[in-house]
PDB file of C-alpha atoms in Angstrom:
ATOM      1  CA  UNK A  17      31.992  18.157  -2.675  1.00 52.00           C
ATOM      2  CA  UNK A  18      31.758  19.511  -6.259  1.00 59.00           C
ATOM      3  CA  UNK A  19      31.968  17.162  -9.244  1.00 62.00           C
ATOM      4  CA  UNK A  20      33.045  17.774 -12.826  1.00 69.00           C
ATOM      5  CA  UNK A  21      31.887  15.924 -15.929  1.00 69.00           C
ATOM      6  CA  UNK A  22      32.500  16.101 -19.656  1.00 76.00           C
ATOM      7  CA  UNK A  23      30.077  18.193 -21.702  1.00 82.00           C
ATOM      8  CA  UNK A  24      26.749  16.377 -21.926  1.00 84.00           C
ATOM      9  CA  UNK A  25      24.525  15.866 -24.967  1.00 87.00           C
ATOM     10  CA  UNK A  26      20.805  14.933 -25.115  1.00 87.00           C
ATOM     11  CA  UNK A  27      21.814  11.273 -25.614  1.00 91.00           C
ATOM     12  CA  UNK A  28      23.515  11.309 -22.207  1.00 91.00           C
ATOM     13  CA  UNK A  29      20.085  11.720 -20.609  1.00 91.00           C
ATOM     14  CA  UNK A  30      18.490   8.755 -22.394  1.00 90.00           C
ATOM     15  CA  UNK A  31      18.433   5.325 -20.771  1.00 88.00           C
ATOM     16  CA  UNK A  32      17.774   3.926 -24.261  1.00 88.00           C
ATOM     17  CA  UNK A  33      21.152   5.131 -25.551  1.00 91.00           C
ATOM     18  CA  UNK A  34      24.581   3.580 -24.875  1.00 92.00           C
ATOM     19  CA  UNK A  35      25.786   7.121 -24.191  1.00 92.00           C
ATOM     20  CA  UNK A  36      23.278   7.572 -21.422  1.00 92.00           C
ATOM     21  CA  UNK A  37      22.324   4.236 -19.952  1.00 93.00           C
ATOM     22  CA  UNK A  38      23.896   2.795 -16.816  1.00 93.00           C
ATOM     23  CA  UNK A  39      26.676   0.479 -18.075  1.00 92.00           C
ATOM     24  CA  UNK A  40      25.785  -2.205 -15.531  1.00 89.00           C
ATOM     25  CA  UNK A  41      22.081  -2.658 -16.319  1.00 88.00           C
ATOM     26  CA  UNK A  42      22.034  -1.015 -19.789  1.00 90.00           C
ATOM     27  CA  UNK A  43      19.167   1.277 -18.852  1.00 90.00           C
ATOM     28  CA  UNK A  44      16.854  -1.315 -17.320  1.00 89.00           C
ATOM     29  CA  UNK A  45      17.347  -0.089 -13.762  1.00 89.00           C
ATOM     30  CA  UNK A  46      17.189  -3.664 -12.483  1.00 85.00           C
ATOM     31  CA  UNK A  47      19.346  -6.762 -12.297  1.00 80.00           C
ATOM     32  CA  UNK A  48      18.814 -10.398 -11.479  1.00 73.00           C
ATOM     33  CA  UNK A  49      19.461 -11.208  -7.864  1.00 72.00           C
ATOM     34  CA  UNK A  50      18.110 -12.669  -4.666  1.00 74.00           C
ATOM     35  CA  UNK A  51      14.888 -11.045  -3.510  1.00 74.00           C
ATOM     36  CA  UNK A  52      15.144 -10.153   0.189  1.00 80.00           C
ATOM     37  CA  UNK A  53      11.355  -9.886   0.528  1.00 80.00           C
ATOM     38  CA  UNK A  54      11.116 -13.587  -0.331  1.00 80.00           C
ATOM     39  CA  UNK A  55      13.967 -14.610   1.973  1.00 86.00           C
ATOM     40  CA  UNK A  56      12.630 -12.602   4.933  1.00 90.00           C
ATOM     41  CA  UNK A  57       8.950 -13.376   4.541  1.00 84.00           C
ATOM     42  CA  UNK A  58       8.077 -12.484   8.164  1.00 91.00           C
ATOM     43  CA  UNK A  59      10.083  -9.385   9.152  1.00 94.00           C
ATOM     44  CA  UNK A  60       7.903  -8.940  12.224  1.00 96.00           C
ATOM     45  CA  UNK A  61       9.109 -12.317  13.568  1.00 96.00           C
ATOM     46  CA  UNK A  62      12.419 -13.006  15.289  1.00 97.00           C
ATOM     47  CA  UNK A  63      15.135 -15.262  13.870  1.00 97.00           C
ATOM     48  CA  UNK A  64      14.166 -17.977  16.353  1.00 96.00           C
ATOM     49  CA  UNK A  65      10.491 -17.641  15.420  1.00 95.00           C
ATOM     50  CA  UNK A  66      11.081 -18.205  11.707  1.00 93.00           C
ATOM     51  CA  UNK A  67      11.652 -14.753  10.214  1.00 95.00           C
ATOM     52  CA  UNK A  68      13.957 -16.218   7.550  1.00 94.00           C
ATOM     53  CA  UNK A  69      11.830 -18.341   5.237  1.00 88.00           C
ATOM     54  CA  UNK A  70      14.905 -19.673   3.404  1.00 85.00           C
ATOM     55  CA  UNK A  71      16.187 -21.332   6.596  1.00 91.00           C
ATOM     56  CA  UNK A  72      14.943 -24.564   8.173  1.00 92.00           C
ATOM     57  CA  UNK A  73      12.470 -23.733  10.944  1.00 93.00           C
ATOM     58  CA  UNK A  74      14.613 -23.624  14.136  1.00 94.00           C
ATOM     59  CA  UNK A  75      11.524 -24.507  16.189  1.00 94.00           C
ATOM     60  CA  UNK A  76      11.305 -27.863  14.415  1.00 94.00           C
ATOM     61  CA  UNK A  77      14.922 -28.570  13.449  1.00 95.00           C
ATOM     62  CA  UNK A  78      17.123 -29.171  16.510  1.00 94.00           C
ATOM     63  CA  UNK A  79      20.383 -29.281  14.541  1.00 94.00           C
ATOM     64  CA  UNK A  80      19.713 -25.952  12.862  1.00 94.00           C
ATOM     65  CA  UNK A  81      18.606 -24.419  16.149  1.00 96.00           C
ATOM     66  CA  UNK A  82      21.917 -25.457  17.730  1.00 95.00           C
ATOM     67  CA  UNK A  83      23.788 -23.818  14.856  1.00 95.00           C
ATOM     68  CA  UNK A  84      21.633 -20.670  15.024  1.00 96.00           C
ATOM     69  CA  UNK A  85      22.208 -20.282  18.756  1.00 96.00           C
ATOM     70  CA  UNK A  86      25.974 -20.702  18.289  1.00 96.00           C
ATOM     71  CA  UNK A  87      25.949 -18.204  15.408  1.00 96.00           C
ATOM     72  CA  UNK A  88      23.993 -15.705  17.508  1.00 96.00           C
ATOM     73  CA  UNK A  89      26.380 -16.089  20.478  1.00 96.00           C
ATOM     74  CA  UNK A  90      29.405 -15.572  18.247  1.00 95.00           C
ATOM     75  CA  UNK A  91      28.114 -12.258  16.890  1.00 96.00           C
ATOM     76  CA  UNK A  92      25.892 -11.101  19.802  1.00 96.00           C
ATOM     77  CA  UNK A  93      22.745 -11.314  17.681  1.00 97.00           C
ATOM     78  CA  UNK A  94      19.513 -11.304  19.734  1.00 97.00           C
ATOM     79  CA  UNK A  95      17.264 -14.173  18.718  1.00 96.00           C
ATOM     80  CA  UNK A  96      14.078 -12.808  20.294  1.00 95.00           C
ATOM     81  CA  UNK A  97      13.991  -9.443  18.479  1.00 96.00           C
ATOM     82  CA  UNK A  98      11.905  -8.989  15.288  1.00 96.00           C
ATOM     83  CA  UNK A  99      13.959  -8.915  12.093  1.00 96.00           C
ATOM     84  CA  UNK A 100      12.992  -5.339  11.277  1.00 94.00           C
ATOM     85  CA  UNK A 101      14.314  -4.194  14.678  1.00 96.00           C
ATOM     86  CA  UNK A 102      17.730  -5.849  14.315  1.00 95.00           C
ATOM     87  CA  UNK A 103      20.526  -3.382  13.657  1.00 93.00           C
ATOM     88  CA  UNK A 104      21.950  -3.280  10.134  1.00 90.00           C
ATOM     89  CA  UNK A 105      25.168  -5.054  11.183  1.00 93.00           C
ATOM     90  CA  UNK A 106      23.247  -8.099  12.391  1.00 95.00           C
ATOM     91  CA  UNK A 107      20.996  -8.132   9.327  1.00 94.00           C
ATOM     92  CA  UNK A 108      24.044  -7.970   7.083  1.00 91.00           C
ATOM     93  CA  UNK A 109      25.598 -10.967   8.866  1.00 94.00           C
ATOM     94  CA  UNK A 110      22.464 -13.000   8.181  1.00 95.00           C
ATOM     95  CA  UNK A 111      22.313 -11.912   4.537  1.00 91.00           C
ATOM     96  CA  UNK A 112      26.016 -11.984   3.639  1.00 88.00           C
ATOM     97  CA  UNK A 113      27.578 -14.266   6.274  1.00 92.00           C
ATOM     98  CA  UNK A 114      31.076 -14.202   7.691  1.00 92.00           C
ATOM     99  CA  UNK A 115      34.405 -15.919   7.089  1.00 91.00           C
ATOM    100  CA  UNK A 116      34.694 -16.700  10.794  1.00 93.00           C
ATOM    101  CA  UNK A 117      34.465 -20.359  11.867  1.00 94.00           C
ATOM    102  CA  UNK A 118      31.928 -21.151  14.597  1.00 94.00           C
ATOM    103  CA  UNK A 119      32.059 -24.015  17.089  1.00 93.00           C
ATOM    104  CA  UNK A 120      28.736 -25.842  17.280  1.00 94.00           C
ATOM    105  CA  UNK A 121      27.802 -28.864  19.361  1.00 92.00           C
ATOM    106  CA  UNK A 122      25.102 -30.606  17.377  1.00 90.00           C
ATOM    107  CA  UNK A 123      22.418 -32.792  18.994  1.00 90.00           C
ATOM    108  CA  UNK A 124      23.696 -36.326  19.630  1.00 87.00           C
ATOM    109  CA  UNK A 125      27.336 -35.263  19.408  1.00 87.00           C
ATOM    110  CA  UNK A 126      29.738 -34.803  22.322  1.00 84.00           C
ATOM    111  CA  UNK A 127      32.436 -32.973  20.359  1.00 89.00           C
ATOM    112  CA  UNK A 128      31.914 -29.530  18.825  1.00 90.00           C
ATOM    113  CA  UNK A 129      32.128 -29.116  15.075  1.00 92.00           C
ATOM    114  CA  UNK A 130      33.504 -26.063  13.302  1.00 93.00           C
ATOM    115  CA  UNK A 131      31.098 -24.573  10.776  1.00 93.00           C
ATOM    116  CA  UNK A 132      31.097 -21.477   8.614  1.00 92.00           C
ATOM    117  CA  UNK A 133      27.996 -19.478   7.745  1.00 93.00           C
ATOM    118  CA  UNK A 134      28.287 -18.123   4.200  1.00 91.00           C
ATOM    119  CA  UNK A 135      25.117 -16.010   4.284  1.00 91.00           C
ATOM    120  CA  UNK A 136      21.800 -16.207   2.456  1.00 89.00           C
ATOM    121  CA  UNK A 137      22.765 -14.292  -0.679  1.00 84.00           C
ATOM    122  CA  UNK A 138      26.086 -16.053  -1.388  1.00 85.00           C
ATOM    123  CA  UNK A 139      24.667 -19.502  -0.598  1.00 84.00           C
ATOM    124  CA  UNK A 140      21.649 -19.147  -2.865  1.00 81.00           C
ATOM    125  CA  UNK A 141      23.586 -17.587  -5.743  1.00 77.00           C
ATOM    126  CA  UNK A 142      26.251 -20.300  -5.468  1.00 80.00           C
ATOM    127  CA  UNK A 143      23.613 -23.035  -5.459  1.00 78.00           C
ATOM    128  CA  UNK A 144      21.959 -21.506  -8.527  1.00 73.00           C
ATOM    129  CA  UNK A 145      25.252 -21.771 -10.401  1.00 76.00           C
ATOM    130  CA  UNK A 146      25.755 -25.435  -9.569  1.00 76.00           C
ATOM    131  CA  UNK A 147      23.172 -26.873 -11.941  1.00 70.00           C
ATOM    132  CA  UNK A 148      20.080 -26.061 -13.959  1.00 70.00           C
ATOM    133  CA  UNK A 149      17.885 -28.180 -11.660  1.00 72.00           C
ATOM    134  CA  UNK A 150      19.014 -26.197  -8.617  1.00 68.00           C
ATOM    135  CA  UNK A 151      18.318 -22.992 -10.533  1.00 67.00           C
ATOM    136  CA  UNK A 152      14.745 -24.132 -11.182  1.00 71.00           C
ATOM    137  CA  UNK A 153      14.240 -24.952  -7.495  1.00 67.00           C
ATOM    138  CA  UNK A 154      15.505 -21.507  -6.502  1.00 71.00           C
ATOM    139  CA  UNK A 155      13.686 -19.479  -9.146  1.00 68.00           C
ATOM    140  CA  UNK A 156      11.146 -18.169  -6.621  1.00 67.00           C
ATOM    141  CA  UNK A 157      13.979 -16.717  -4.542  1.00 70.00           C
ATOM    142  CA  UNK A 158      15.770 -15.014  -7.436  1.00 70.00           C
ATOM    143  CA  UNK A 159      14.169 -12.183  -9.369  1.00 68.00           C
ATOM    144  CA  UNK A 160      14.516  -8.569 -10.377  1.00 74.00           C
ATOM    145  CA  UNK A 161      16.014  -6.077  -7.935  1.00 77.00           C
ATOM    146  CA  UNK A 162      17.255  -2.487  -8.294  1.00 81.00           C
ATOM    147  CA  UNK A 163      20.579  -2.228 -10.118  1.00 85.00           C
ATOM    148  CA  UNK A 164      23.448  -2.255  -7.623  1.00 80.00           C
ATOM    149  CA  UNK A 165      25.307   0.441  -9.612  1.00 87.00           C
ATOM    150  CA  UNK A 166      22.658   3.047 -10.488  1.00 89.00           C
ATOM    151  CA  UNK A 167      20.153   2.134  -7.764  1.00 85.00           C
ATOM    152  CA  UNK A 168      17.350   2.016 -10.333  1.00 89.00           C
ATOM    153  CA  UNK A 169      18.101   5.445 -11.864  1.00 92.00           C
ATOM    154  CA  UNK A 170      18.815   3.784 -15.249  1.00 93.00           C
ATOM    155  CA  UNK A 171      21.240   6.495 -16.414  1.00 93.00           C
ATOM    156  CA  UNK A 172      24.943   7.152 -15.820  1.00 92.00           C
ATOM    157  CA  UNK A 173      25.907   9.030 -12.698  1.00 91.00           C
ATOM    158  CA  UNK A 174      26.846  12.185 -14.617  1.00 91.00           C
ATOM    159  CA  UNK A 175      23.349  12.555 -16.104  1.00 91.00           C
ATOM    160  CA  UNK A 176      21.727  11.503 -12.822  1.00 92.00           C
ATOM    161  CA  UNK A 177      23.545  14.320 -11.008  1.00 90.00           C
ATOM    162  CA  UNK A 178      22.212  17.128 -13.241  1.00 90.00           C
ATOM    163  CA  UNK A 179      19.398  19.220 -11.740  1.00 91.00           C
ATOM    164  CA  UNK A 180      16.718  21.313 -13.397  1.00 89.00           C
ATOM    165  CA  UNK A 181      14.533  23.348 -11.097  1.00 90.00           C
ATOM    166  CA  UNK A 182      16.028  21.453  -8.168  1.00 92.00           C
ATOM    167  CA  UNK A 183      15.049  18.034  -9.549  1.00 93.00           C
ATOM    168  CA  UNK A 184      17.200  15.326 -11.132  1.00 93.00           C
ATOM    169  CA  UNK A 185      16.099  13.244 -14.118  1.00 93.00           C
ATOM    170  CA  UNK A 186      15.555  10.069 -11.993  1.00 92.00           C
ATOM    171  CA  UNK A 187      13.486  12.044  -9.464  1.00 94.00           C
ATOM    172  CA  UNK A 188      11.335  13.519 -12.209  1.00 94.00           C
ATOM    173  CA  UNK A 189      10.920  10.136 -13.891  1.00 92.00           C
ATOM    174  CA  UNK A 190       9.385   8.684 -10.727  1.00 92.00           C
ATOM    175  CA  UNK A 191       6.637  11.324 -10.556  1.00 94.00           C
ATOM    176  CA  UNK A 192       3.135  10.669 -11.944  1.00 95.00           C
ATOM    177  CA  UNK A 193       2.593  12.417 -15.285  1.00 96.00           C
ATOM    178  CA  UNK A 194       0.284  15.083 -13.831  1.00 95.00           C
ATOM    179  CA  UNK A 195       3.004  16.062 -11.343  1.00 96.00           C
ATOM    180  CA  UNK A 196       5.643  16.136 -14.101  1.00 95.00           C
ATOM    181  CA  UNK A 197       3.433  18.527 -16.071  1.00 96.00           C
ATOM    182  CA  UNK A 198       2.931  20.734 -13.032  1.00 95.00           C
ATOM    183  CA  UNK A 199       6.705  20.755 -12.435  1.00 95.00           C
ATOM    184  CA  UNK A 200       7.513  21.738 -16.033  1.00 94.00           C
ATOM    185  CA  UNK A 201       4.867  24.454 -16.146  1.00 94.00           C
ATOM    186  CA  UNK A 202       6.242  26.189 -13.057  1.00 93.00           C
ATOM    187  CA  UNK A 203       9.854  26.270 -14.301  1.00 92.00           C
ATOM    188  CA  UNK A 204      11.281  29.789 -14.503  1.00 89.00           C
ATOM    189  CA  UNK A 205      13.805  30.090 -17.341  1.00 88.00           C
ATOM    190  CA  UNK A 206      15.921  33.077 -18.255  1.00 90.00           C
ATOM    191  CA  UNK A 207      16.169  34.287 -21.856  1.00 90.00           C
ATOM    192  CA  UNK A 208      19.152  32.105 -22.709  1.00 90.00           C
ATOM    193  CA  UNK A 209      17.556  29.007 -21.165  1.00 87.00           C
ATOM    194  CA  UNK A 210      14.260  29.764 -22.913  1.00 89.00           C
ATOM    195  CA  UNK A 211      16.106  29.979 -26.240  1.00 88.00           C
ATOM    196  CA  UNK A 212      17.660  26.548 -25.661  1.00 85.00           C
ATOM    197  CA  UNK A 213      14.776  24.667 -24.064  1.00 86.00           C
ATOM    198  CA  UNK A 214      11.614  26.601 -24.981  1.00 88.00           C
ATOM    199  CA  UNK A 215      10.553  24.465 -27.970  1.00 89.00           C
ATOM    200  CA  UNK A 216      11.433  21.243 -26.162  1.00 89.00           C
ATOM    201  CA  UNK A 217       9.403  22.201 -23.073  1.00 91.00           C
ATOM    202  CA  UNK A 218       6.442  23.169 -25.280  1.00 92.00           C
ATOM    203  CA  UNK A 219       6.514  19.767 -27.002  1.00 94.00           C
ATOM    204  CA  UNK A 220       6.927  17.894 -23.701  1.00 93.00           C
ATOM    205  CA  UNK A 221       4.039  19.663 -21.993  1.00 95.00           C
ATOM    206  CA  UNK A 222       1.841  19.146 -25.086  1.00 95.00           C
ATOM    207  CA  UNK A 223       2.454  15.370 -25.009  1.00 95.00           C
ATOM    208  CA  UNK A 224       1.951  15.194 -21.265  1.00 96.00           C
ATOM    209  CA  UNK A 225      -1.419  16.991 -21.499  1.00 95.00           C
ATOM    210  CA  UNK A 226      -2.549  14.498 -24.139  1.00 96.00           C
ATOM    211  CA  UNK A 227      -1.640  11.506 -21.955  1.00 94.00           C
ATOM    212  CA  UNK A 228      -3.339  13.064 -18.948  1.00 95.00           C
ATOM    213  CA  UNK A 229      -6.469  13.883 -20.964  1.00 95.00           C
ATOM    214  CA  UNK A 230      -6.851  10.222 -22.001  1.00 95.00           C
ATOM    215  CA  UNK A 231      -6.702   9.109 -18.351  1.00 94.00           C
ATOM    216  CA  UNK A 232      -3.045   8.111 -17.989  1.00 92.00           C
ATOM    217  CA  UNK A 233      -2.168  10.729 -15.359  1.00 91.00           C
ATOM    218  CA  UNK A 234      -1.080   8.002 -12.917  1.00 92.00           C
ATOM    219  CA  UNK A 235       1.752   6.640 -15.097  1.00 93.00           C
ATOM    220  CA  UNK A 236       5.374   7.446 -14.359  1.00 91.00           C
ATOM    221  CA  UNK A 237       8.109   7.981 -16.951  1.00 85.00           C
ATOM    222  CA  UNK A 238      10.290   5.218 -15.491  1.00 79.00           C
ATOM    223  CA  UNK A 239       7.596   2.547 -15.655  1.00 74.00           C
ATOM    224  CA  UNK A 240       8.742  -0.585 -17.498  1.00 64.00           C
ATOM    225  CA  UNK A 241       6.887  -1.969 -20.510  1.00 55.00           C
ATOM    226  CA  UNK A 242       5.926  -5.288 -18.801  1.00 55.00           C
ATOM    227  CA  UNK A 243       3.952  -3.356 -16.140  1.00 56.00           C
ATOM    228  CA  UNK A 244       1.846  -1.383 -18.620  1.00 55.00           C
TER     229      UNK A 244
END
């Protein structure tokens, strides 16, 4: 499907400019949120074997095991399959929960109770909003993650869709500097394109060669200041 955009200016391609940056993350490419790698610390383990580090250990907590088994029955989730092998629907249920009520017979109780599983993400984010002390306790679970709007591209979707030599700006920004230089040097421009971009390409390649010559060939253009 073809897309149309308003005429773009150089500022539209800058994640440091309000005209160009993603309106959700303002050009950072990240947002605060729950880090799945911390929640699922053992993706090679099954749910029953403790894949989800944010849960009580079902091997040691009988009440939680009873709930987990009822939850798994309700949604046909296998409890003996490693997390990374679960299908995306089952993983999403664990992460985001469901509005469905589940009947669970807890240890020591003869009557079933109705419980609702809200999901890891909603539960943690809700708890973090309750009080500052909760937020401190959960700080290891909440960190930077790719922006949910731009996916880490940092610029608006119109600029991110533009291609030069088959590459988009976000794709080029993720390349090491030596590969960016190689890409720019092999560009074939017609006379009109050369008239528009010739001086700019000359300046860009000159700066890239300098950075490479001083040993910074491994850097990428999208690397954040705190990582330098």
